[in-house]
Amino acid sequence: MSFSIGEVAKRLGCNVQTLRYYEQIGLVAPAHRTEGGQRRYGQKDLEHLKFIRHSRELGFSLDSIRTLLRLSRHSDEPCQQADALAREQLHQVRSRIARLQALEAELADMVEQCECNVVANCRVIEVLGNHDLCQHGDHHVGAHAVRD
Amino acid sequence: MSFSIGEVAKRLGCNVQTLRYYEQIGLVAPAHRTEGGQRRYGQKDLEHLKFIRHSRELGFSLDSIRTLLRLSRHSDEPCQQADALAREQLHQVRSRIARLQALEAELADMVEQCECNVVANCRVIEVLGNHDLCQHGDHHVGAHAVRD
DNA sequence: CCTTGAACCTACAGTCACTGTAGGTTCTAT
DNA sequence: ATAGAACCTACAGTGACTGTAGGTTCAAGG
């Protein structure tokens, strides 16, 4: 019924520092402690943490998760905001896929065209230094939109 | 023939701090300075920086770029290492795409199934709290393999 | 030549979501 | 009672930048 931090980490597939970190930044309430000062987690704490980890796996930021957690505690309120956050996340994921597919195309060309001889005629080095050699010119947009 | 840091940043589509940062970590040689101490970049510096930015856009780490730059200066050596780095990068990009596509599938399902009513019967909140509700179970692997 | 203000300079702190370390304490099984 | 695994706090480090404060230099116009 009551779990140590290590047990929780194992169940969630994260490590213990991460759980302490979530407590530290106030994403979850401070865990109950033993007399000796060690954390013990109940079933409800576990559910909250599962929610958080699953959301993280889907790429939501801790900030969005904070909102989603707050929403999940007010089950009588409209869920437009949760819906909007999910749609926004979906949009971001799709953008990242699109960008990564552009990178994939260029990298695949580079690798394929390399004769793997010496650097002087290495297609990889050549293309990196000269963007005009790309077959697919549009991978330069939004260089920072590809995280998680 | 000689550019200020602001001009270079504009041409490369990055900002000036980034260029100073590359110098600071020794990725590029310190730029030539005016009498007053301001940086001036020549054509060759520009080429190096273009190489770096293009590589970054393709998702290479600064560490890999360091190696690629070193290789590009030794044009008589074999290019296996450059080729290997590019192949590894391609592999990573493909893994990230695969993972993001799993996320996309789950998010799309969530969003589609939400009746957008109140939180109590919101599919988004429900699925986040209960991974078993996912149609696609395999998005939890390698949560940290999706950057850039 | 002088002034104005945009662009530059350094040094350092902050971002995100953790991860790692040092040095000490508690829990649990034998 | 003891051994050692697991826990605790506090703080520094990661990657690749981004932002800020407070001061200096440059180039154009008068």
Tab-separated table of C-alpha atoms in Angstrom, chain A residues 64-123:
chain	number	residue	atom	x	y	z
A	64	SER	CA	1.527	22.052	-19.625
A	65	ILE	CA	1.394	19.113	-17.250
A	66	ARG	CA	0.904	21.487	-14.355
A	67	THR	CA	-2.183	22.826	-16.131
A	68	LEU	CA	-3.436	19.356	-17.043
A	69	LEU	CA	-3.081	18.218	-13.428
A	70	ARG	CA	-5.008	21.226	-12.209
A	71	LEU	CA	-7.728	20.526	-14.763
A	72	SER	CA	-7.924	16.881	-13.771
A	73	ARG	CA	-8.726	17.933	-10.225
A	74	HIS	CA	-11.748	19.955	-11.378
A	75	SER	CA	-13.774	17.294	-13.073
A	76	ASP	CA	-16.898	19.453	-13.380
A	77	GLU	CA	-15.218	22.147	-15.458
A	78	PRO	CA	-15.273	22.201	-19.245
A	79	CYS	CA	-12.323	20.450	-20.809
A	80	GLN	CA	-11.652	22.835	-23.658
A	81	GLN	CA	-8.297	23.814	-22.198
A	82	ALA	CA	-7.114	20.210	-21.918
A	83	ASP	CA	-8.306	19.641	-25.448
A	84	ALA	CA	-6.477	22.742	-26.652
A	85	LEU	CA	-3.245	21.664	-24.976
A	86	ALA	CA	-3.487	18.230	-26.570
A	87	ARG	CA	-4.186	19.730	-29.986
A	88	GLU	CA	-1.250	22.090	-29.615
A	89	GLN	CA	0.975	19.195	-28.614
A	90	LEU	CA	-0.232	17.193	-31.608
A	91	HIS	CA	0.540	20.138	-33.843
A	92	GLN	CA	4.061	20.417	-32.451
A	93	VAL	CA	4.675	16.710	-32.867
A	94	ARG	CA	3.557	16.910	-36.491
A	95	SER	CA	5.841	19.885	-37.168
A	96	ARG	CA	8.751	18.007	-35.677
A	97	ILE	CA	8.036	14.977	-37.786
A	98	ALA	CA	7.920	17.133	-40.907
A	99	ARG	CA	11.201	18.786	-40.097
A	100	LEU	CA	12.912	15.526	-39.209
A	101	GLN	CA	11.718	14.019	-42.473
A	102	ALA	CA	13.413	16.874	-44.333
A	103	LEU	CA	16.620	16.191	-42.408
A	104	GLU	CA	16.279	12.494	-43.115
A	105	ALA	CA	16.018	13.114	-46.840
A	106	GLU	CA	19.118	15.262	-46.942
A	107	LEU	CA	21.164	12.991	-44.728
A	108	ALA	CA	20.149	9.945	-46.736
A	109	ASP	CA	21.244	11.648	-49.970
A	110	MET	CA	24.526	12.681	-48.418
A	111	VAL	CA	25.309	9.239	-47.136
A	112	GLU	CA	24.281	7.555	-50.343
A	113	GLN	CA	26.306	9.823	-52.591
A	114	CYS	CA	29.473	9.529	-50.564
A	115	GLU	CA	32.030	7.424	-52.386
A	116	CYS	CA	33.718	6.874	-49.058
A	117	ASN	CA	37.097	7.638	-50.447
A	118	VAL	CA	39.073	10.587	-49.075
A	119	VAL	CA	37.810	13.794	-47.509
A	120	ALA	CA	38.672	15.803	-50.606
A	121	ASN	CA	35.805	14.244	-52.547
A	122	CYS	CA	33.573	13.325	-49.620
A	123	ARG	CA	30.007	14.236	-50.335
